[in-house]
CSV table of C-alpha atoms in Angstrom, one decimal:
chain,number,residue,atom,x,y,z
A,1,UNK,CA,-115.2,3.0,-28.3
A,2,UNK,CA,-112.7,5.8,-27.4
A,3,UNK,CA,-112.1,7.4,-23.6
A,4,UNK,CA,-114.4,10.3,-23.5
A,5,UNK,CA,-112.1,13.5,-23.0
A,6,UNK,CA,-113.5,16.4,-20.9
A,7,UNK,CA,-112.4,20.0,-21.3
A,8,UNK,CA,-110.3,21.8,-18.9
A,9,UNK,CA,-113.6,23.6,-17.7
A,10,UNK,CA,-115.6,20.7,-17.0
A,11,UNK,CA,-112.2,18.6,-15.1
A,12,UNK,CA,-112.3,22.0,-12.9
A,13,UNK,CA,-115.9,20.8,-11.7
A,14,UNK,CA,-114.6,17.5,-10.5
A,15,UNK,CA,-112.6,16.3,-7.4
A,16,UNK,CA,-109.2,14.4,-8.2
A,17,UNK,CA,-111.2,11.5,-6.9
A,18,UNK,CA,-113.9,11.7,-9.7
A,19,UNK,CA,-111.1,12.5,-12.2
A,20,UNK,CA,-109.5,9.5,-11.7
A,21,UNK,CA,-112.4,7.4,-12.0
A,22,UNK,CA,-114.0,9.3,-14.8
A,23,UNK,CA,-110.9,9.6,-16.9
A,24,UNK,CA,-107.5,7.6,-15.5
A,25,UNK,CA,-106.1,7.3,-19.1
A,26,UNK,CA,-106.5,11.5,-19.7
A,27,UNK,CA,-102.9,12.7,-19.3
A,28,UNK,CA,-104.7,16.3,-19.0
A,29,UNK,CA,-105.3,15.0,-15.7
A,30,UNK,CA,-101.6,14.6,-15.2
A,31,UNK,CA,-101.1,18.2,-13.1
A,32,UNK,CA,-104.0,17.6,-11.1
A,33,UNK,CA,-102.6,14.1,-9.4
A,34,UNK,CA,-99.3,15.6,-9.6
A,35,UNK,CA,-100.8,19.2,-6.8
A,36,UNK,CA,-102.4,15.8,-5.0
A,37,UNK,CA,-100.0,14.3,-4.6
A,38,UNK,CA,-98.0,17.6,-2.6
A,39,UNK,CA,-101.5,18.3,-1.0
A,40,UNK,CA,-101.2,14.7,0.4
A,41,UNK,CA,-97.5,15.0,1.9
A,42,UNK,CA,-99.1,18.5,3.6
A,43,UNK,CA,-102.3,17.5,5.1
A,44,UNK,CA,-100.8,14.0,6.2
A,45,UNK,CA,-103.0,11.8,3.9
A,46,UNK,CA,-103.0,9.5,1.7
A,47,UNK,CA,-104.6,7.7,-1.5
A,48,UNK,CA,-102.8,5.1,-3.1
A,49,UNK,CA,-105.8,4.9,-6.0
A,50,UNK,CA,-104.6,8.6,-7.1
A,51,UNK,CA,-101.0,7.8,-6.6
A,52,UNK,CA,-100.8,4.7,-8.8
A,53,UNK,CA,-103.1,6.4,-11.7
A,54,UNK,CA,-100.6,9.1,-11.8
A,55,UNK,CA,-97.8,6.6,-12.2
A,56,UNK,CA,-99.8,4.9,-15.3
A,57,UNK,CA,-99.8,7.8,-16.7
A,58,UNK,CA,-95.6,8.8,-16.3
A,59,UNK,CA,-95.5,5.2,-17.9
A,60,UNK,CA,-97.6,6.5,-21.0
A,61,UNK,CA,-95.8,10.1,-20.6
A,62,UNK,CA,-92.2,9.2,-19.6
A,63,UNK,CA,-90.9,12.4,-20.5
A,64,UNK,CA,-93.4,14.3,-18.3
A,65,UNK,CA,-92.1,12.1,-15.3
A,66,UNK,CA,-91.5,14.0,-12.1
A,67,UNK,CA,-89.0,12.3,-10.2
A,68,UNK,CA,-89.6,14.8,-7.4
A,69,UNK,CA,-93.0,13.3,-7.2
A,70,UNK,CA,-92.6,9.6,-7.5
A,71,UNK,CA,-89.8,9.9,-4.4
A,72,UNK,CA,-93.2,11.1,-2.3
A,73,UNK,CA,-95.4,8.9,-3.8
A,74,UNK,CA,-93.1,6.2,-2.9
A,75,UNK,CA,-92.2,7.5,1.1
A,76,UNK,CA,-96.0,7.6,1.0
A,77,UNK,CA,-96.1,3.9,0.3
A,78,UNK,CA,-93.8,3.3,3.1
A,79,UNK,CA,-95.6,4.9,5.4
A,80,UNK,CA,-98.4,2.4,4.6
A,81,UNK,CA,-96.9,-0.6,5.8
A,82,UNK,CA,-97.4,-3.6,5.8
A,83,UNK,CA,-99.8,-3.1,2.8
A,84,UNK,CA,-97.8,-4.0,-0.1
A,85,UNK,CA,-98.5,-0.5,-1.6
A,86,UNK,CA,-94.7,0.2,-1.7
A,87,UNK,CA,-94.3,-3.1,-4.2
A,88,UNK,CA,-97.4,-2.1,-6.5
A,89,UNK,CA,-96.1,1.6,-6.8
A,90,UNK,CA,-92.6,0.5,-7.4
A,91,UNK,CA,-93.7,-2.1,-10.1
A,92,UNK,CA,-95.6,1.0,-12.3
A,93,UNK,CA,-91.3,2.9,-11.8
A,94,UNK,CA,-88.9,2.0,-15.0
A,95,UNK,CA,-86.0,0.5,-14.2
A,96,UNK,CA,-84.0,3.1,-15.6
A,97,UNK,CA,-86.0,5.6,-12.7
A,98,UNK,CA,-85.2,2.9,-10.3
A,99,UNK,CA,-81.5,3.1,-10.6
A,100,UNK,CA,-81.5,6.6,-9.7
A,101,UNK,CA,-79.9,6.8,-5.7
A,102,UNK,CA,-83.0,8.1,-4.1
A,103,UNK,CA,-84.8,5.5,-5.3
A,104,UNK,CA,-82.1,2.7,-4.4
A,105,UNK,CA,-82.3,3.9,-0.9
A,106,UNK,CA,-86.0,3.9,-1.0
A,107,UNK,CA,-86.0,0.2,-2.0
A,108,UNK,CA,-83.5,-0.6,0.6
A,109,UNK,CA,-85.1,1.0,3.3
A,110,UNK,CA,-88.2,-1.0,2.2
A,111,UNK,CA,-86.5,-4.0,2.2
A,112,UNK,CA,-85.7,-3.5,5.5
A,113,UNK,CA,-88.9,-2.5,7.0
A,114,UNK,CA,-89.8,-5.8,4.9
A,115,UNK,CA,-87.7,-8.4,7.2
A,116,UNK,CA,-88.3,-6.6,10.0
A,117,UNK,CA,-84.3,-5.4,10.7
A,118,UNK,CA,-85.2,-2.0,11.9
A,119,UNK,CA,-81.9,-1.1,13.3
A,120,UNK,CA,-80.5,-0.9,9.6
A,121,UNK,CA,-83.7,0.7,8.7
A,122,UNK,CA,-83.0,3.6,10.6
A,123,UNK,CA,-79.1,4.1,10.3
A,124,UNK,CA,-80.0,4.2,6.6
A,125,UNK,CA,-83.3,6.6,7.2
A,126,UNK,CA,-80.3,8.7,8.8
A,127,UNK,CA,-78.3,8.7,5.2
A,128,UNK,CA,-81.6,10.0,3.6
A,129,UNK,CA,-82.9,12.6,5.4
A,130,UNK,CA,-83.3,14.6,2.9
A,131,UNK,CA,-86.1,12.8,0.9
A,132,UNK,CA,-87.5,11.4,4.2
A,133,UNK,CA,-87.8,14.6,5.8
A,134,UNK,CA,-89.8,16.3,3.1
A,135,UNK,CA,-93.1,14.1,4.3
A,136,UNK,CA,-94.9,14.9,7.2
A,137,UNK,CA,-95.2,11.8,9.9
A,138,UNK,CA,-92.4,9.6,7.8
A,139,UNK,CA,-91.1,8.7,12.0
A,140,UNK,CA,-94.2,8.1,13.1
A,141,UNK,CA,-95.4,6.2,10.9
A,142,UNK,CA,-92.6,3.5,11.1
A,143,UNK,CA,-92.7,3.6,14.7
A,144,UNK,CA,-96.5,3.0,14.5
A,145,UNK,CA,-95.4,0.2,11.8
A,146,UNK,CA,-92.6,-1.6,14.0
A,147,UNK,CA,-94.7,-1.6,17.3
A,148,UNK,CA,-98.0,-4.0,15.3
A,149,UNK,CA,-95.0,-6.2,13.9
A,150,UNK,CA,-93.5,-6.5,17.6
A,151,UNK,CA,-96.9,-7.1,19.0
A,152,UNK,CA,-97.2,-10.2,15.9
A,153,UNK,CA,-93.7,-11.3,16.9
A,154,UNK,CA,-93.8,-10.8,20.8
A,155,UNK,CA,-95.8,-11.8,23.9
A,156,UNK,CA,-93.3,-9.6,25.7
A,157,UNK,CA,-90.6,-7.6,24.3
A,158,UNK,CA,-87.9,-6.2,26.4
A,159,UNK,CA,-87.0,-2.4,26.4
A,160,UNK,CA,-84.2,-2.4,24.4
A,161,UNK,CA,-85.6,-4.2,21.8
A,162,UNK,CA,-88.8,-1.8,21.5
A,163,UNK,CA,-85.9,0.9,21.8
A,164,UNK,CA,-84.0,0.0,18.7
A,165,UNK,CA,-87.2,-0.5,16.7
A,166,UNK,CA,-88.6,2.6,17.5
A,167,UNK,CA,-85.1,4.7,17.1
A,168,UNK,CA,-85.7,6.1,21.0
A,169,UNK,CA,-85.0,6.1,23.9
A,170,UNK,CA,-84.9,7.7,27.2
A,171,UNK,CA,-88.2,10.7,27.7
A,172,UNK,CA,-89.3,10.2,24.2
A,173,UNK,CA,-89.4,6.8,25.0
A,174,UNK,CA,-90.9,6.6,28.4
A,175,UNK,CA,-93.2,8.9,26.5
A,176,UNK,CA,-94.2,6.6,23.7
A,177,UNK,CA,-94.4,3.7,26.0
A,178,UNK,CA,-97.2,5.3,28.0
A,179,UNK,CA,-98.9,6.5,24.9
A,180,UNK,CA,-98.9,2.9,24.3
A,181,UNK,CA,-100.4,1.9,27.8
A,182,UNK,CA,-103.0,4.0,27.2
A,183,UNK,CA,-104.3,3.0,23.7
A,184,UNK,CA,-103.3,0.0,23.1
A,185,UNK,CA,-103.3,-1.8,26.4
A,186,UNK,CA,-99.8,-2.5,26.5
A,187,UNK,CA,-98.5,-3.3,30.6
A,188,UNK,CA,-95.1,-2.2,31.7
A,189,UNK,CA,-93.7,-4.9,34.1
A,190,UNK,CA,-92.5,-3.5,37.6
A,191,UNK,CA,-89.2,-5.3,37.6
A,192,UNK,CA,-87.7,-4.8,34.7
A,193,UNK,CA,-89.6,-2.6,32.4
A,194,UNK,CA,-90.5,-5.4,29.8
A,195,UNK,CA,-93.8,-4.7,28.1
A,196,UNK,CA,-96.0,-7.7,27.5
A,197,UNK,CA,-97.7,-6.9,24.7
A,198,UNK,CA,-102.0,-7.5,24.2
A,199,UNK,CA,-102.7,-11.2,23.0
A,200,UNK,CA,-104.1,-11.8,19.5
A,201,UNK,CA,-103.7,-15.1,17.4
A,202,UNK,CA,-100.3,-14.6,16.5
A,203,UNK,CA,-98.2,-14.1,19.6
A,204,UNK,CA,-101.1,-16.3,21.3
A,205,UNK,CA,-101.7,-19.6,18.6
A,206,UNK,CA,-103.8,-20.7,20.9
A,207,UNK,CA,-106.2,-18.1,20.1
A,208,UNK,CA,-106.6,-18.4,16.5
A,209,UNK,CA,-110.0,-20.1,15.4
A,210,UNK,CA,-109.2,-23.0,13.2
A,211,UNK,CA,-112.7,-23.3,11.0
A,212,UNK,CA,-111.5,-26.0,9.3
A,213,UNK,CA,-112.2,-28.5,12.6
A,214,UNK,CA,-115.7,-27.1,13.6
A,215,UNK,CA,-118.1,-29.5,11.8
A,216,UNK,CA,-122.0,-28.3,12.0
A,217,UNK,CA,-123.8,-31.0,14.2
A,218,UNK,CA,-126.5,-31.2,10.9
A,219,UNK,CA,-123.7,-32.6,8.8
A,220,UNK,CA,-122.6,-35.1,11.0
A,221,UNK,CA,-126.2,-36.3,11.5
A,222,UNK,CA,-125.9,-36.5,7.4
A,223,UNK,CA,-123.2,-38.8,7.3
A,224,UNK,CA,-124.0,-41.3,9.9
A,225,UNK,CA,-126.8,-43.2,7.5
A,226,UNK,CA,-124.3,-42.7,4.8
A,227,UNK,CA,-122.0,-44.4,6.5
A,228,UNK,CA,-124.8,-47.4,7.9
């Protein structure tokens, strides 16, 4: 049974969504993900469903490839962290593509943003400007990124540690850090300007629910004939 083909008309009917799920194996639909994928780096959002369906597609249509395209597709995917959409976006790249520098840098950046070393990250961001500053929010985004993996890491953090994951410092900082206080409870200490950070079960183990020790009191009261 062959993949039903629609005709330009009837794809013109449809949202990129519906194409995708209707037809992910049409390469007519190629163009279409391709204007998404732009319309996504202008509006500031963001589908990774679209994104990888167009990357199937380079992979059955390699000479169609827009490297253009998979560099936002991939800064995209960064942005997302820590899903691992970077990893599934990069697998669907050939290795050939891969080699190209804009896409070294991409994977290095990742790897940094990966282990958490966020003072490389960002002298290397600096080096790469050019395909970082093409998407809207790139900063924000890894600041938003290194600020949950401080709060996993940290009960409090001190300043210059937020500083040099967030790249700031001074007003813009002072400026984030209340942002912070505001919508994500975070409590700037008097002396010293540590931040303790909210608790949650990874900074706090004491807080994490282990299900595994909670026995219902109906299956105890099963095993003790059992055991007479």
């Amino acid at each position: 049974m062959g993949v039903e083909i629609q005709s330009p008309q009837e794809q013109s009917s449809y949202s990129v969504e519906q194409l995708v799920a209707v037809n992910p194996f049409n390469p007519e639909i190629l163009p279409d993900l391709e204007n998404y994928v732009n319309e996504q780096v202008t509006s500031q959002t963001y589908s990774l469903e679209a994104n990888l369906c167009l990357l199937r597609l380079y992979q059955f249509e390699p000479e169609r490839m827009n490297t253009h395209i998979v560099a936002r597709i991939l800064v995209k995917a960064l942005m997302a962290m820590p899903t691992p959409d970077f990893s599934l976006c990069l697998f669907l790249i050939p290795e050939r593509v891969q080699m190209e520098e804009q896409f070294k840098a991409l994977i290095v950046l990742s790897h940094y943003l990966e282990t958490g070393r966020f003072q490389q990250f960002w002298d290397e961001a600096a080096k790469n400007r050019h395909i970082l500053e093409a998407v809207p929010g790139f900063e924000q985004a890894i600041q938003a990124y290194a600020s949950h993996l401080l709060s996993l890491s940290y009960q409090k953090v001190p300043r210059s540690v937020l500083a040099e994951a967030v790249n700031m410092d001074g007003a813009s900082l002072d400026k984030f850090i209340e942002h912070q206080v505001t919508s994500s409870g975070w409590i700037v200490e008097k002396e010293g300007g540590s931040i303790v950070l909210p608790q949650n079960e990874f900074n706090h183990p004491e807080l994490k629910k282990n299900t595994g020790e909670n026995v219902p009191l109906e299956h105890i009261a099963r095993i003790f004939p059992i055991l007479g």
